[in-house]
mmCIF file of C-alpha atoms in Angstrom:
data_model
loop_
_atom_site.group_PDB
_atom_site.id
_atom_site.type_symbol
_atom_site.label_atom_id
_atom_site.label_comp_id
_atom_site.label_asym_id
_atom_site.label_seq_id
_atom_site.Cartn_x
_atom_site.Cartn_y
_atom_site.Cartn_z
ATOM 1 C CA UNK A 1 34.022 72.662 -90.605
ATOM 2 C CA UNK A 2 35.949 74.403 -87.804
ATOM 3 C CA UNK A 3 39.689 73.850 -87.597
ATOM 4 C CA UNK A 4 41.217 74.238 -84.091
ATOM 5 C CA UNK A 5 44.784 75.383 -83.618
ATOM 6 C CA UNK A 6 47.281 78.198 -84.060
ATOM 7 C CA UNK A 7 48.122 78.246 -87.801
ATOM 8 C CA UNK A 8 51.914 78.551 -87.546
ATOM 9 C CA UNK A 9 52.071 75.566 -85.162
ATOM 10 C CA UNK A 10 49.500 73.241 -86.738
ATOM 11 C CA UNK A 11 50.403 69.821 -88.091
ATOM 12 C CA UNK A 12 49.395 69.135 -91.702
ATOM 13 C CA UNK A 13 46.512 66.903 -90.645
ATOM 14 C CA UNK A 14 45.027 69.713 -88.525
ATOM 15 C CA UNK A 15 44.561 71.861 -91.597
ATOM 16 C CA UNK A 16 42.082 69.371 -93.004
ATOM 17 C CA UNK A 17 38.612 70.006 -91.639
ATOM 18 C CA UNK A 18 37.238 66.957 -89.850
ATOM 19 C CA UNK A 19 40.601 65.187 -89.575
ATOM 20 C CA UNK A 20 41.437 63.569 -86.228
ATOM 21 C CA UNK A 21 43.809 65.508 -83.972
ATOM 22 C CA UNK A 22 45.942 63.161 -81.878
ATOM 23 C CA UNK A 23 48.998 63.376 -79.585
ATOM 24 C CA UNK A 24 51.050 62.956 -82.765
ATOM 25 C CA UNK A 25 49.854 66.434 -83.771
ATOM 26 C CA UNK A 26 51.218 67.722 -80.459
ATOM 27 C CA UNK A 27 54.596 66.125 -81.163
ATOM 28 C CA UNK A 28 54.686 68.027 -84.471
ATOM 29 C CA UNK A 29 53.861 71.310 -82.674
ATOM 30 C CA UNK A 30 56.440 70.585 -79.975
ATOM 31 C CA UNK A 31 59.201 70.236 -82.573
ATOM 32 C CA UNK A 32 58.233 73.559 -84.133
ATOM 33 C CA UNK A 33 58.349 75.348 -80.792
ATOM 34 C CA UNK A 34 61.634 73.728 -79.753
ATOM 35 C CA UNK A 35 63.235 74.723 -83.077
ATOM 36 C CA UNK A 36 61.992 78.298 -82.598
ATOM 37 C CA UNK A 37 63.283 78.545 -79.032
ATOM 38 C CA UNK A 38 66.754 77.312 -79.985
ATOM 39 C CA UNK A 39 67.200 79.164 -83.279
ATOM 40 C CA UNK A 40 64.891 82.165 -82.846
ATOM 41 C CA UNK A 41 62.697 81.214 -85.806
ATOM 42 C CA UNK A 42 60.350 78.555 -87.096
ATOM 43 C CA UNK A 43 61.790 76.104 -89.632
ATOM 44 C CA UNK A 44 61.966 77.572 -93.119
ATOM 45 C CA UNK A 45 60.360 75.940 -96.123
ATOM 46 C CA UNK A 46 63.822 74.627 -96.984
ATOM 47 C CA UNK A 47 64.076 72.686 -93.717
ATOM 48 C CA UNK A 48 65.623 72.787 -90.252
ATOM 49 C CA UNK A 49 68.389 75.232 -89.315
ATOM 50 C CA UNK A 50 71.206 72.719 -88.906
ATOM 51 C CA UNK A 51 73.815 75.452 -88.318
ATOM 52 C CA UNK A 52 72.260 76.485 -84.979
ATOM 53 C CA UNK A 53 70.561 73.324 -83.668
ATOM 54 C CA UNK A 54 72.631 71.272 -81.201
ATOM 55 C CA UNK A 55 74.547 68.428 -82.786
ATOM 56 C CA UNK A 56 72.378 65.350 -83.177
ATOM 57 C CA UNK A 57 69.029 67.083 -82.718
ATOM 58 C CA UNK A 58 68.206 67.416 -86.414
ATOM 59 C CA UNK A 59 67.175 63.757 -87.049
ATOM 60 C CA UNK A 60 64.910 63.733 -83.977
ATOM 61 C CA UNK A 61 63.184 66.990 -84.891
ATOM 62 C CA UNK A 62 62.892 65.953 -88.542
ATOM 63 C CA UNK A 63 61.073 62.778 -87.460
ATOM 64 C CA UNK A 64 58.746 64.841 -85.238
ATOM 65 C CA UNK A 65 57.937 67.009 -88.251
ATOM 66 C CA UNK A 66 57.198 64.177 -90.691
ATOM 67 C CA UNK A 67 54.118 65.181 -92.772
ATOM 68 C CA UNK A 68 52.681 61.684 -92.290
ATOM 69 C CA UNK A 69 51.751 61.248 -88.584
ATOM 70 C CA UNK A 70 52.565 57.521 -88.789
ATOM 71 C CA UNK A 71 56.216 58.376 -89.482
ATOM 72 C CA UNK A 72 56.577 60.447 -86.284
ATOM 73 C CA UNK A 73 57.545 59.194 -82.839
ATOM 74 C CA UNK A 74 54.679 57.184 -81.389
ATOM 75 C CA UNK A 75 54.853 58.799 -77.950
ATOM 76 C CA UNK A 76 56.429 61.749 -76.150
ATOM 77 C CA UNK A 77 58.944 59.707 -74.073
ATOM 78 C CA UNK A 78 60.462 58.430 -77.333
ATOM 79 C CA UNK A 79 61.175 62.043 -78.351
ATOM 80 C CA UNK A 80 62.928 62.714 -75.037
ATOM 81 C CA UNK A 81 65.050 59.588 -75.299
ATOM 82 C CA UNK A 82 66.064 60.462 -78.864
ATOM 83 C CA UNK A 83 67.148 63.956 -77.847
ATOM 84 C CA UNK A 84 69.130 62.589 -74.913
ATOM 85 C CA UNK A 85 70.861 60.057 -77.135
ATOM 86 C CA UNK A 86 72.118 62.955 -79.269
ATOM 87 C CA UNK A 87 75.051 63.070 -76.852
ATOM 88 C CA UNK A 88 75.075 66.822 -76.205
ATOM 89 C CA UNK A 89 73.374 68.075 -73.070
ATOM 90 C CA UNK A 90 71.883 71.285 -74.384
ATOM 91 C CA UNK A 91 70.705 73.632 -71.612
ATOM 92 C CA UNK A 92 67.130 73.461 -72.957
ATOM 93 C CA UNK A 93 66.917 69.674 -72.813
ATOM 94 C CA UNK A 94 65.690 69.486 -69.204
ATOM 95 C CA UNK A 95 62.881 71.918 -69.983
ATOM 96 C CA UNK A 96 62.195 70.243 -73.302
ATOM 97 C CA UNK A 97 61.794 66.894 -71.581
ATOM 98 C CA UNK A 98 59.313 68.359 -69.104
ATOM 99 C CA UNK A 99 57.433 70.148 -71.856
ATOM 100 C CA UNK A 100 57.109 67.214 -74.218
ATOM 101 C CA UNK A 101 55.899 64.953 -71.406
ATOM 102 C CA UNK A 102 53.395 67.644 -70.459
ATOM 103 C CA UNK A 103 52.195 67.535 -74.043
ATOM 104 C CA UNK A 104 51.103 63.937 -73.506
ATOM 105 C CA UNK A 105 49.357 64.787 -70.242
ATOM 106 C CA UNK A 106 47.478 67.697 -71.799
ATOM 107 C CA UNK A 107 46.393 65.548 -74.714
ATOM 108 C CA UNK A 108 45.883 68.057 -77.501
ATOM 109 C CA UNK A 109 46.715 71.206 -75.529
ATOM 110 C CA UNK A 110 49.316 72.352 -78.023
ATOM 111 C CA UNK A 111 47.085 71.678 -80.954
ATOM 112 C CA UNK A 112 44.415 73.896 -79.395
ATOM 113 C CA UNK A 113 46.805 76.784 -78.788
ATOM 114 C CA UNK A 114 48.489 75.788 -75.521
ATOM 115 C CA UNK A 115 51.902 76.018 -77.155
ATOM 116 C CA UNK A 116 52.488 79.302 -75.296
ATOM 117 C CA UNK A 117 52.823 77.347 -72.058
ATOM 118 C CA UNK A 118 55.383 75.113 -73.729
ATOM 119 C CA UNK A 119 57.337 78.132 -74.948
ATOM 120 C CA UNK A 120 57.563 79.469 -71.411
ATOM 121 C CA UNK A 121 58.759 76.107 -70.120
ATOM 122 C CA UNK A 122 61.613 75.839 -72.594
ATOM 123 C CA UNK A 123 62.476 79.528 -72.862
ATOM 124 C CA UNK A 124 66.242 80.090 -72.871
ATOM 125 C CA UNK A 125 65.796 83.409 -71.035
ATOM 126 C CA UNK A 126 66.052 83.896 -67.273
ATOM 127 C CA UNK A 127 62.880 84.749 -65.351
ATOM 128 C CA UNK A 128 64.430 88.093 -64.387
ATOM 129 C CA UNK A 129 65.273 90.032 -67.531
ATOM 130 C CA UNK A 130 67.477 93.078 -66.926
ATOM 131 C CA UNK A 131 68.501 94.175 -70.387
ATOM 132 C CA UNK A 132 70.833 96.608 -72.087
ATOM 133 C CA UNK A 133 70.649 97.580 -75.759
ATOM 134 C CA UNK A 134 74.259 97.874 -76.873
ATOM 135 C CA UNK A 135 75.164 100.153 -79.804
ATOM 136 C CA UNK A 136 74.206 98.409 -83.017
ATOM 137 C CA UNK A 137 77.190 97.996 -85.320
ATOM 138 C CA UNK A 138 77.308 99.260 -88.892
ATOM 139 C CA UNK A 139 78.987 96.449 -90.840
ATOM 140 C CA UNK A 140 78.795 98.219 -94.216
ATOM 141 C CA UNK A 141 82.107 100.053 -94.112
ATOM 142 C CA UNK A 142 80.156 103.158 -95.147
ATOM 143 C CA UNK A 143 80.095 105.843 -92.422
ATOM 144 C CA UNK A 144 76.867 107.224 -93.917
ATOM 145 C CA UNK A 145 75.108 104.238 -92.328
ATOM 146 C CA UNK A 146 76.448 104.945 -88.809
ATOM 147 C CA UNK A 147 73.546 107.280 -87.930
ATOM 148 C CA UNK A 148 71.051 104.693 -89.156
ATOM 149 C CA UNK A 149 72.517 102.054 -86.832
ATOM 150 C CA UNK A 150 72.507 104.569 -83.964
ATOM 151 C CA UNK A 151 68.924 105.550 -84.681
ATOM 152 C CA UNK A 152 67.753 101.929 -84.636
ATOM 153 C CA UNK A 153 69.600 101.383 -81.346
ATOM 154 C CA UNK A 154 67.890 104.374 -79.778
ATOM 155 C CA UNK A 155 64.442 103.355 -81.023
ATOM 156 C CA UNK A 156 64.781 99.793 -79.728
ATOM 157 C CA UNK A 157 65.913 100.993 -76.291
ATOM 158 C CA UNK A 158 63.170 103.603 -75.940
ATOM 159 C CA UNK A 159 60.412 101.314 -77.233
ATOM 160 C CA UNK A 160 61.435 98.457 -74.937
ATOM 161 C CA UNK A 161 61.341 100.899 -72.027
ATOM 162 C CA UNK A 162 57.670 101.462 -72.858
ATOM 163 C CA UNK A 163 57.074 97.741 -72.298
ATOM 164 C CA UNK A 164 58.136 97.998 -68.647
ATOM 165 C CA UNK A 165 55.233 97.563 -66.242
ATOM 166 C CA UNK A 166 54.890 97.625 -62.437
ATOM 167 C CA UNK A 167 55.320 94.163 -60.988
ATOM 168 C CA UNK A 168 57.354 92.875 -63.942
ATOM 169 C CA UNK A 169 60.883 91.651 -63.300
ATOM 170 C CA UNK A 170 61.925 93.286 -66.555
ATOM 171 C CA UNK A 171 63.706 96.563 -67.185
ATOM 172 C CA UNK A 172 65.842 98.113 -69.878
ATOM 173 C CA UNK A 173 68.800 100.378 -69.249
ATOM 174 C CA UNK A 174 68.206 103.875 -70.705
ATOM 175 C CA UNK A 175 70.188 104.508 -73.856
ATOM 176 C CA UNK A 176 71.516 107.728 -72.306
ATOM 177 C CA UNK A 177 73.302 105.671 -69.610
ATOM 178 C CA UNK A 178 74.845 103.398 -72.234
ATOM 179 C CA UNK A 179 76.100 106.432 -74.156
ATOM 180 C CA UNK A 180 77.353 108.332 -71.101
ATOM 181 C CA UNK A 181 79.366 105.362 -69.816
ATOM 182 C CA UNK A 182 80.523 104.270 -73.305
ATOM 183 C CA UNK A 183 79.206 100.758 -72.689
ATOM 184 C CA UNK A 184 80.211 98.492 -75.559
ATOM 185 C CA UNK A 185 80.157 94.933 -74.187
ATOM 186 C CA UNK A 186 77.678 92.738 -72.261
ATOM 187 C CA UNK A 187 80.176 92.061 -69.449
ATOM 188 C CA UNK A 188 80.809 95.794 -69.023
ATOM 189 C CA UNK A 189 77.070 96.457 -68.737
ATOM 190 C CA UNK A 190 76.777 93.696 -66.145
ATOM 191 C CA UNK A 191 79.608 95.174 -64.084
ATOM 192 C CA UNK A 192 78.313 98.754 -64.217
ATOM 193 C CA UNK A 193 74.541 98.285 -64.090
ATOM 194 C CA UNK A 194 73.751 94.681 -63.125
ATOM 195 C CA UNK A 195 72.193 93.667 -66.451
ATOM 196 C CA UNK A 196 71.948 89.960 -67.250
ATOM 197 C CA UNK A 197 70.967 90.217 -70.925
ATOM 198 C CA UNK A 198 72.239 92.317 -73.807
ATOM 199 C CA UNK A 199 70.720 93.030 -77.195
ATOM 200 C CA UNK A 200 73.347 93.284 -79.909
ATOM 201 C CA UNK A 201 72.944 93.744 -83.642
ATOM 202 C CA UNK A 202 74.841 94.321 -86.859
ATOM 203 C CA UNK A 203 73.438 96.260 -89.797
ATOM 204 C CA UNK A 204 74.619 95.559 -93.317
ATOM 205 C CA UNK A 205 73.548 96.251 -96.849
ATOM 206 C CA UNK A 206 72.919 93.272 -99.095
ATOM 207 C CA UNK A 207 72.262 94.417 -102.634
ATOM 208 C CA UNK A 208 69.019 96.381 -102.583
ATOM 209 C CA UNK A 209 68.182 95.211 -99.042
ATOM 210 C CA UNK A 210 69.272 96.047 -95.522
ATOM 211 C CA UNK A 211 69.794 93.167 -93.097
ATOM 212 C CA UNK A 212 69.741 93.536 -89.314
ATOM 213 C CA UNK A 213 71.124 90.544 -87.405
ATOM 214 C CA UNK A 214 69.960 90.698 -83.765
ATOM 215 C CA UNK A 215 70.979 88.553 -80.796
ATOM 216 C CA UNK A 216 70.033 88.283 -77.127
ATOM 217 C CA UNK A 217 73.288 87.395 -75.351
ATOM 218 C CA UNK A 218 74.439 86.699 -71.801
ATOM 219 C CA UNK A 219 77.151 88.771 -70.073
ATOM 220 C CA UNK A 220 79.741 86.224 -71.225
ATOM 221 C CA UNK A 221 78.610 86.686 -74.840
ATOM 222 C CA UNK A 222 76.630 83.466 -75.276
ATOM 223 C CA UNK A 223 73.744 83.897 -77.748
ATOM 224 C CA UNK A 224 70.340 82.777 -76.438
ATOM 225 C CA UNK A 225 68.006 84.016 -79.181
ATOM 226 C CA UNK A 226 68.891 85.023 -82.735
ATOM 227 C CA UNK A 227 66.775 86.876 -85.278
ATOM 228 C CA UNK A 228 67.333 88.384 -88.750
ATOM 229 C CA UNK A 229 65.298 91.214 -90.253
ATOM 230 C CA UNK A 230 65.593 91.959 -93.963
ATOM 231 C CA UNK A 231 64.103 95.164 -95.342
ATOM 232 C CA UNK A 232 64.332 96.814 -98.769
ATOM 233 C CA UNK A 233 66.710 99.780 -98.551
ATOM 234 C CA UNK A 234 63.942 101.971 -99.937
ATOM 235 C CA UNK A 235 61.885 101.043 -96.859
ATOM 236 C CA UNK A 236 64.757 101.504 -94.426
ATOM 237 C CA UNK A 237 62.640 103.834 -92.278
ATOM 238 C CA UNK A 238 60.513 100.849 -91.219
ATOM 239 C CA UNK A 239 63.501 99.002 -89.760
ATOM 240 C CA UNK A 240 63.548 100.723 -86.315
ATOM 241 C CA UNK A 241 59.945 99.819 -85.516
ATOM 242 C CA UNK A 242 60.443 96.308 -86.898
ATOM 243 C CA UNK A 243 63.554 95.902 -84.753
ATOM 244 C CA UNK A 244 61.697 97.092 -81.626
ATOM 245 C CA UNK A 245 58.876 94.606 -82.191
ATOM 246 C CA UNK A 246 61.317 91.762 -82.836
ATOM 247 C CA UNK A 247 63.378 92.645 -79.752
ATOM 248 C CA UNK A 248 60.265 92.594 -77.554
ATOM 249 C CA UNK A 249 59.306 89.194 -78.953
ATOM 250 C CA UNK A 250 62.833 87.878 -78.417
ATOM 251 C CA UNK A 251 62.709 89.059 -74.788
ATOM 252 C CA UNK A 252 59.204 87.603 -74.419
ATOM 253 C CA UNK A 253 57.630 90.823 -73.180
ATOM 254 C CA UNK A 254 54.250 92.221 -74.140
ATOM 255 C CA UNK A 255 54.692 95.277 -76.322
ATOM 256 C CA UNK A 256 52.317 97.525 -78.206
ATOM 257 C CA UNK A 257 54.014 99.912 -80.646
ATOM 258 C CA UNK A 258 53.210 103.582 -80.289
ATOM 259 C CA UNK A 259 50.744 104.592 -82.978
ATOM 260 C CA UNK A 260 52.681 106.825 -85.357
ATOM 261 C CA UNK A 261 49.746 107.649 -87.591
ATOM 262 C CA UNK A 262 49.908 108.993 -91.133
ATOM 263 C CA UNK A 263 52.494 111.570 -92.094
ATOM 264 C CA UNK A 264 55.266 110.719 -89.640
ATOM 265 C CA UNK A 265 57.153 108.211 -91.800
ATOM 266 C CA UNK A 266 59.163 109.296 -94.845
ATOM 267 C CA UNK A 267 58.347 108.188 -98.343
ATOM 268 C CA UNK A 268 61.865 106.950 -99.139
ATOM 269 C CA UNK A 269 64.990 105.573 -97.500
ATOM 270 C CA UNK A 270 67.229 108.532 -98.397
ATOM 271 C CA UNK A 271 65.007 110.976 -96.493
ATOM 272 C CA UNK A 272 65.187 108.661 -93.481
ATOM 273 C CA UNK A 273 68.995 108.344 -93.718
ATOM 274 C CA UNK A 274 69.341 112.154 -93.798
ATOM 275 C CA UNK A 275 66.997 112.429 -90.816
ATOM 276 C CA UNK A 276 69.071 109.984 -88.750
ATOM 277 C CA UNK A 277 72.288 111.754 -89.744
ATOM 278 C CA UNK A 278 70.757 115.007 -88.478
ATOM 279 C CA UNK A 279 69.623 113.366 -85.236
ATOM 280 C CA UNK A 280 73.160 112.036 -84.678
ATOM 281 C CA UNK A 281 74.637 115.497 -85.291
ATOM 282 C CA UNK A 282 72.242 117.057 -82.780
ATOM 283 C CA UNK A 283 73.242 114.614 -80.044
ATOM 284 C CA UNK A 284 76.663 116.277 -79.768
ATOM 285 C CA UNK A 285 75.006 119.611 -78.795
ATOM 286 C CA UNK A 286 77.811 121.403 -80.633
ATOM 287 C CA UNK A 287 76.637 124.576 -82.395
ATOM 288 C CA UNK A 288 78.340 123.646 -85.687
ATOM 289 C CA UNK A 289 76.796 120.187 -85.596
ATOM 290 C CA UNK A 290 73.373 121.710 -84.919
ATOM 291 C CA UNK A 291 73.813 123.896 -88.002
ATOM 292 C CA UNK A 292 74.798 120.765 -89.953
ATOM 293 C CA UNK A 293 71.629 119.071 -88.678
ATOM 294 C CA UNK A 294 69.522 121.966 -89.981
ATOM 295 C CA UNK A 295 71.092 121.515 -93.425
ATOM 296 C CA UNK A 296 70.559 117.739 -93.400
ATOM 297 C CA UNK A 297 66.934 118.085 -92.348
ATOM 298 C CA UNK A 298 66.337 120.613 -95.097
ATOM 299 C CA UNK A 299 67.707 118.048 -97.565
ATOM 300 C CA UNK A 300 65.440 115.375 -96.086
ATOM 301 C CA UNK A 301 62.440 117.651 -96.604
ATOM 302 C CA UNK A 302 63.532 118.266 -100.190
ATOM 303 C CA UNK A 303 63.365 114.489 -100.620
ATOM 304 C CA UNK A 304 59.961 114.303 -98.895
ATOM 305 C CA UNK A 305 58.120 117.616 -98.289
ATOM 306 C CA UNK A 306 55.524 115.822 -96.119
ATOM 307 C CA UNK A 307 57.957 114.132 -93.717
ATOM 308 C CA UNK A 308 56.379 115.226 -90.418
ATOM 309 C CA UNK A 309 59.135 113.907 -88.133
ATOM 310 C CA UNK A 310 61.724 115.852 -90.120
ATOM 311 C CA UNK A 311 59.744 119.078 -89.569
ATOM 312 C CA UNK A 312 59.570 118.300 -85.852
ATOM 313 C CA UNK A 313 63.298 117.573 -85.632
ATOM 314 C CA UNK A 314 64.007 120.752 -87.632
ATOM 315 C CA UNK A 315 62.011 122.739 -85.067
ATOM 316 C CA UNK A 316 64.121 121.212 -82.295
ATOM 317 C CA UNK A 317 67.295 122.055 -84.250
ATOM 318 C CA UNK A 318 66.208 125.692 -84.610
ATOM 319 C CA UNK A 319 65.468 125.770 -80.868
ATOM 320 C CA UNK A 320 68.891 124.305 -80.085
ATOM 321 C CA UNK A 321 70.505 126.875 -82.367
ATOM 322 C CA UNK A 322 68.564 129.649 -80.592
ATOM 323 C CA UNK A 323 70.034 128.492 -77.271
ATOM 324 C CA UNK A 324 73.482 129.567 -78.462
ATOM 325 C CA UNK A 325 72.756 132.309 -81.022
ATOM 326 C CA UNK A 326 69.612 133.970 -79.524
ATOM 327 C CA UNK A 327 68.547 135.141 -82.978
ATOM 328 C CA UNK A 328 64.815 136.080 -82.882
ATOM 329 C CA UNK A 329 64.132 134.697 -86.369
ATOM 330 C CA UNK A 330 65.020 131.203 -85.091
ATOM 331 C CA UNK A 331 61.927 131.272 -82.857
ATOM 332 C CA UNK A 332 59.705 131.944 -85.847
ATOM 333 C CA UNK A 333 61.420 129.230 -87.908
ATOM 334 C CA UNK A 334 61.007 126.713 -85.085
ATOM 335 C CA UNK A 335 57.335 127.582 -84.552
ATOM 336 C CA UNK A 336 56.537 127.319 -88.251
ATOM 337 C CA UNK A 337 58.280 123.939 -88.488
ATOM 338 C CA UNK A 338 56.456 122.437 -85.513
ATOM 339 C CA UNK A 339 53.119 123.816 -86.727
ATOM 340 C CA UNK A 340 53.722 122.155 -90.093
ATOM 341 C CA UNK A 341 54.594 118.859 -88.386
ATOM 342 C CA UNK A 342 51.458 118.824 -86.242
ATOM 343 C CA UNK A 343 49.327 119.880 -89.222
ATOM 344 C CA UNK A 344 50.533 116.785 -91.069
ATOM 345 C CA UNK A 345 49.661 114.521 -88.146
ATOM 346 C CA UNK A 346 47.950 115.762 -84.998
ATOM 347 C CA UNK A 347 47.788 112.285 -83.449
ATOM 348 C CA UNK A 348 51.474 111.472 -83.186
ATOM 349 C CA UNK A 349 53.150 111.042 -79.804
ATOM 350 C CA UNK A 350 56.539 111.931 -81.305
ATOM 351 C CA UNK A 351 55.294 115.213 -82.778
ATOM 352 C CA UNK A 352 53.585 116.423 -79.594
ATOM 353 C CA UNK A 353 56.713 115.356 -77.702
ATOM 354 C CA UNK A 354 58.792 117.596 -79.987
ATOM 355 C CA UNK A 355 56.277 120.449 -79.700
ATOM 356 C CA UNK A 356 56.448 120.319 -75.884
ATOM 357 C CA UNK A 357 60.245 120.312 -76.047
ATOM 358 C CA UNK A 358 60.359 123.372 -78.323
ATOM 359 C CA UNK A 359 57.801 125.281 -76.222
ATOM 360 C CA UNK A 360 59.810 124.580 -73.067
ATOM 361 C CA UNK A 361 62.972 125.872 -74.744
ATOM 362 C CA UNK A 362 61.266 129.170 -75.540
ATOM 363 C CA UNK A 363 59.708 129.358 -72.023
ATOM 364 C CA UNK A 364 56.194 129.112 -73.429
ATOM 365 C CA UNK A 365 54.933 127.208 -70.398
ATOM 366 C CA UNK A 366 51.230 127.211 -71.226
ATOM 367 C CA UNK A 367 51.884 125.871 -74.735
ATOM 368 C CA UNK A 368 54.342 123.298 -73.369
ATOM 369 C CA UNK A 369 51.737 122.153 -70.848
ATOM 370 C CA UNK A 370 49.122 121.694 -73.570
ATOM 371 C CA UNK A 371 51.466 119.781 -75.868
ATOM 372 C CA UNK A 372 52.770 117.544 -73.066
ATOM 373 C CA UNK A 373 49.172 116.820 -72.095
ATOM 374 C CA UNK A 374 48.310 115.786 -75.663
ATOM 375 C CA UNK A 375 51.402 113.589 -75.753
ATOM 376 C CA UNK A 376 50.486 111.835 -72.500
ATOM 377 C CA UNK A 377 46.866 111.436 -73.556
ATOM 378 C CA UNK A 378 48.116 109.457 -76.549
ATOM 379 C CA UNK A 379 50.717 107.506 -74.559
ATOM 380 C CA UNK A 380 50.692 107.713 -70.725
ATOM 381 C CA UNK A 381 54.005 105.814 -70.636
ATOM 382 C CA UNK A 382 55.920 108.624 -72.413
ATOM 383 C CA UNK A 383 58.186 109.636 -69.516
ATOM 384 C CA UNK A 384 59.880 112.598 -71.210
ATOM 385 C CA UNK A 385 56.517 114.235 -71.847
ATOM 386 C CA UNK A 386 55.796 113.940 -68.137
ATOM 387 C CA UNK A 387 59.081 115.766 -67.515
ATOM 388 C CA UNK A 388 58.106 118.485 -70.005
ATOM 389 C CA UNK A 389 54.794 118.826 -68.197
ATOM 390 C CA UNK A 390 56.639 119.187 -64.892
ATOM 391 C CA UNK A 391 58.849 121.872 -66.433
ATOM 392 C CA UNK A 392 55.791 123.697 -67.735
ATOM 393 C CA UNK A 393 54.102 123.623 -64.319
ATOM 394 C CA UNK A 394 57.327 124.927 -62.798
ATOM 395 C CA UNK A 395 57.384 127.773 -65.323
ATOM 396 C CA UNK A 396 53.816 128.632 -64.367
ATOM 397 C CA UNK A 397 54.723 128.691 -60.673
ATOM 398 C CA UNK A 398 52.593 125.603 -59.905
ATOM 399 C CA UNK A 399 55.283 123.778 -57.972
ATOM 400 C CA UNK A 400 53.083 121.191 -56.273
ATOM 401 C CA UNK A 401 51.766 119.992 -59.637
ATOM 402 C CA UNK A 402 55.322 120.027 -61.021
#
């Protein structure tokens, strides 16, 4: 027997094939969605999140979520009245009232998957979303985790930028602008760049796990959406991509992660931590820091000899070192590193991006053009690869194409 509905939002009776689906099922789904929009998550198995829900809402939502349909509110207007009687005029209540009444009109729309419309109606976010990703804070007290927090910040900003589309009233401030202007607070970003939302996060170690607490906040610091990500420290390298996906969901934007493919991710958290420490050192563009990055990347590759991204970053470090030292052997070291990276995974945007960067540094315009083309074939939204392609065309004297 077919069962209609979206699993996470189905009432208990919907999970029984052949059972009647009534407006009481919609009231159950409504409570789930409202809880998620206010707290950033569905109710846990242990119950409602009383610490975040507005005062007085818990009894009303608990009644909506009664396993027995007969114990729920009999009709949508009763839900609205109960929420209003809670005494606190939460900013979502007007939308919630509209949405729950719409549930009655639709008659089963939520149960059949129409909950997405409800989510839009009661979304706490503005229609225009102009966002900044502020530097994620390392709350561990261990400076070794600073590069990890910085790396996650950079990944979230760059991945959200890939979600921007023509016609959308959504954009994300480039991380380079945040860094250049030393932006540290939502109000500062609003004053300098006109953003109306900020993504903040704290990273901390909890035993054998890493926890990332993320918030979408207004310029005055008011949290609109909250989310926690917990990852085993050994799988720390997965946290940046997880954070990017969660941030896109929190901002309610469509996002498809770039396909990394096999060979780009490390096999352990220590290799990833060393990689991020090297990336942080390279951002200073100081020759001593670049040499430090080369050492750190070598250690990362000792930890994981098949870490393709580390080979690619090592090639970029050798190229950066060549810019100041002009030692011919650095060209050979860079070329061998990037060849090893691409050999491990020829279908990675990040690796072809790095290969185009290295080729441009050494003025190998034809090679840079080929690598930038492969990068853009895999991901047409990769803006830096388009810039590398323009630089390659310029090097070849093809100015119109540049």
